[in-house]
Tab-separated table of C-alpha atoms in Angstrom:
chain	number	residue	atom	x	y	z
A	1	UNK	CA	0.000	0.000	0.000
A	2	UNK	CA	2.820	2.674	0.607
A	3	UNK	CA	4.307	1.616	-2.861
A	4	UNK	CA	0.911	2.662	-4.162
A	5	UNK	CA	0.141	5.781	-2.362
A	6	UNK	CA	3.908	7.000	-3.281
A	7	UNK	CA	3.010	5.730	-7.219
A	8	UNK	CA	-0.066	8.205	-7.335
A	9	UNK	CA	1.515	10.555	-5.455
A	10	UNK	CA	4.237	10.875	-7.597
A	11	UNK	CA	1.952	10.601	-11.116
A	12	UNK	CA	-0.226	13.311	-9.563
A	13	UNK	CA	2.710	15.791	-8.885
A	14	UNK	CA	3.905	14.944	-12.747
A	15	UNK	CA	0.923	16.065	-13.692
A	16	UNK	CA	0.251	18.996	-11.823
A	17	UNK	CA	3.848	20.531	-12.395
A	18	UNK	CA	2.779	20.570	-16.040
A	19	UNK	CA	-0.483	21.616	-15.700
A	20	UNK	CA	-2.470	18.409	-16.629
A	21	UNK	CA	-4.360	15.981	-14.949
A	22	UNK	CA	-6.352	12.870	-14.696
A	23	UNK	CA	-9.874	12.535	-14.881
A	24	UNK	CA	-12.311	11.177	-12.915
A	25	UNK	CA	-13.530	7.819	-14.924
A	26	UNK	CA	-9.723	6.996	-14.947
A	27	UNK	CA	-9.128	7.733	-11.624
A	28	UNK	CA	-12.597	5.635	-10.289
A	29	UNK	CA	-10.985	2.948	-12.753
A	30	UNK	CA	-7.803	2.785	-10.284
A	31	UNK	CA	-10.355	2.398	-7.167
A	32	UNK	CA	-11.914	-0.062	-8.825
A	33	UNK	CA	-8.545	-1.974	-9.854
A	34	UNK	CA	-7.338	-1.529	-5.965
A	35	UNK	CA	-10.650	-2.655	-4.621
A	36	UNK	CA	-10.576	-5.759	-6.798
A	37	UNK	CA	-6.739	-6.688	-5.963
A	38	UNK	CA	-7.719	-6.616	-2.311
A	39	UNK	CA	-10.791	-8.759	-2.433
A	40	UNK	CA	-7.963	-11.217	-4.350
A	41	UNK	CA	-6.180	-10.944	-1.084
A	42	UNK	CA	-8.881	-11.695	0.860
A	43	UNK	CA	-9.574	-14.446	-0.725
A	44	UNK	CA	-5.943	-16.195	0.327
A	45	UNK	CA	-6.199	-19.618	1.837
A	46	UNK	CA	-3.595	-20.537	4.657
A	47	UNK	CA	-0.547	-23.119	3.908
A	48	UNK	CA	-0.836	-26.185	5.624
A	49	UNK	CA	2.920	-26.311	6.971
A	50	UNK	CA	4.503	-22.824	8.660
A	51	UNK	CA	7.848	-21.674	7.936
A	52	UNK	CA	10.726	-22.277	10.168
A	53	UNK	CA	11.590	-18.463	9.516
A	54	UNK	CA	9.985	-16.070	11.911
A	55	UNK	CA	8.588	-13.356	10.343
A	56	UNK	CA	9.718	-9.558	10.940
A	57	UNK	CA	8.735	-8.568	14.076
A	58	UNK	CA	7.918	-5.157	13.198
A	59	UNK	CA	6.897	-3.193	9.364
A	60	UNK	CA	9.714	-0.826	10.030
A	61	UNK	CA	12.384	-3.816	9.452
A	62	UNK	CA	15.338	-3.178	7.101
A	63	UNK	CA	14.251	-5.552	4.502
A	64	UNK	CA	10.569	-3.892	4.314
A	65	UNK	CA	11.741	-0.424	3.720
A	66	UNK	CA	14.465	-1.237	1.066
A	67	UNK	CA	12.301	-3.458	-0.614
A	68	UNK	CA	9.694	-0.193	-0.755
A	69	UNK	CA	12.280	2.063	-1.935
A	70	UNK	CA	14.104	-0.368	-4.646
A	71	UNK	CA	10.502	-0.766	-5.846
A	72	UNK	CA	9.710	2.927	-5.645
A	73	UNK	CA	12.712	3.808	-7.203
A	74	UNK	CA	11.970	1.141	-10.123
A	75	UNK	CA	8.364	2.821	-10.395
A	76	UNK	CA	9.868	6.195	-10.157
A	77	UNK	CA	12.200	5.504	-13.124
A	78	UNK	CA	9.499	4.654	-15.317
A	79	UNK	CA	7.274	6.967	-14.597
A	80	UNK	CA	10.018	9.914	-15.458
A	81	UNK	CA	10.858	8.508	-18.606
A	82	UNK	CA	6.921	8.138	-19.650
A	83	UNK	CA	6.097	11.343	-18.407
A	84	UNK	CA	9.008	13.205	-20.145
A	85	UNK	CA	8.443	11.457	-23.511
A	86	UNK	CA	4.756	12.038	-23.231
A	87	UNK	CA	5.289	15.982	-22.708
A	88	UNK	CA	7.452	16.045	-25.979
A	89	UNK	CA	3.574	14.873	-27.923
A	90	UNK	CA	1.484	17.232	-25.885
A	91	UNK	CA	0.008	20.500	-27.553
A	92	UNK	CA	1.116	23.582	-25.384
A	93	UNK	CA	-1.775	24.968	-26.375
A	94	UNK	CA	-4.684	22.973	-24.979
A	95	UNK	CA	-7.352	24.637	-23.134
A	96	UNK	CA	-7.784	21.781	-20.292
A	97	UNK	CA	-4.172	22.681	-19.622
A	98	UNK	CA	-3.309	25.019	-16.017
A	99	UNK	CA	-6.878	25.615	-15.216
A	100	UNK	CA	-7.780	23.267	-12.042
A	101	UNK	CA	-11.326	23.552	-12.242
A	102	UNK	CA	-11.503	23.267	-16.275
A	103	UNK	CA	-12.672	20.985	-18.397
A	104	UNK	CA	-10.728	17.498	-19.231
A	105	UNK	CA	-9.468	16.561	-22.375
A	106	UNK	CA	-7.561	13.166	-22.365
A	107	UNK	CA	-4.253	13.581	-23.982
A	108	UNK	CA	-0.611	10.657	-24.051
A	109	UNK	CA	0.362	12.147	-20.853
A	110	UNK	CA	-2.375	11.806	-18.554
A	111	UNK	CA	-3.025	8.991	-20.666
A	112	UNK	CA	0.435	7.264	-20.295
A	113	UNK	CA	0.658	7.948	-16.583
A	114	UNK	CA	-2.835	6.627	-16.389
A	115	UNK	CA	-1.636	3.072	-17.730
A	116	UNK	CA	1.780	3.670	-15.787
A	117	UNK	CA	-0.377	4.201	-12.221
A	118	UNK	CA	-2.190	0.901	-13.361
A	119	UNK	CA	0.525	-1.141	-14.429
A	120	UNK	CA	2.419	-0.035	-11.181
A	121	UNK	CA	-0.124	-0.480	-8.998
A	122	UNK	CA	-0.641	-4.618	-10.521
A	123	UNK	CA	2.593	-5.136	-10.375
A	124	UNK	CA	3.160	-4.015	-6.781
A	125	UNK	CA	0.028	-6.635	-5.618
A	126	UNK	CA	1.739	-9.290	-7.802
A	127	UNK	CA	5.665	-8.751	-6.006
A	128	UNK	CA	4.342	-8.723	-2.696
């Protein structure tokens, strides 16, 4: 979950520092992706033999928090080099473009970080 909510957090401040952003079918489309990979969880039936090794004893272990920010940084990468080749396709001149409250036009970049945010999201559920 903190690989997620650093994901979107990081998509949304792409976004914002060039004046785009996402809109709200695609974001309810990313609830509705979360919601479903959590029922998945749910659903998880116990092993019948435990481990011999203990688990951590607390989230704030060493191996939790470098496995968050080697797949952060992974995500991060990505997301940079989507966002940066999307901006080169994007028409300056766009009238969704640095007004907050105006109307959305889908475009590659909010497009592209849309599928990035989705992709990222899957693929942290499926690692851990």
């Amino acid at each position: 979950l903190g690989v997620n909510c650093l994901v979107n957090a990081m998509v949304l401040t792409s976004l914002h520092m060039v004046g785009a952003k996402q809109g709200d079918r695609q974001l309810t489309a990313v609830g509705c992706v979360v919601a479903v990979l959590f029922l998945f969880v749910t659903k998880g039936q116990p092993l019948e033999e435990l481990s011999t090794k203990r688990p951590p004893s607390t989230v704030m272990c060493f191996e939790a928090l470098l496995s968050i920010a080697v797949q952060f940084l992974i995500h991060f990468i990505f997301i940079k080099i989507i966002t940066t080749m999307s901006c080169l396709l994007v028409d300056p001149y766009d009238p969704s473009y640095n007004v907050p409250d105006g109307p959305f036009n889908p475009t590659i970049l909010n497009t592209a970080t849309f599928l990035m945010t989705v992709l990222a999201t899957i693929n942290t559920f499926v690692v851990n």
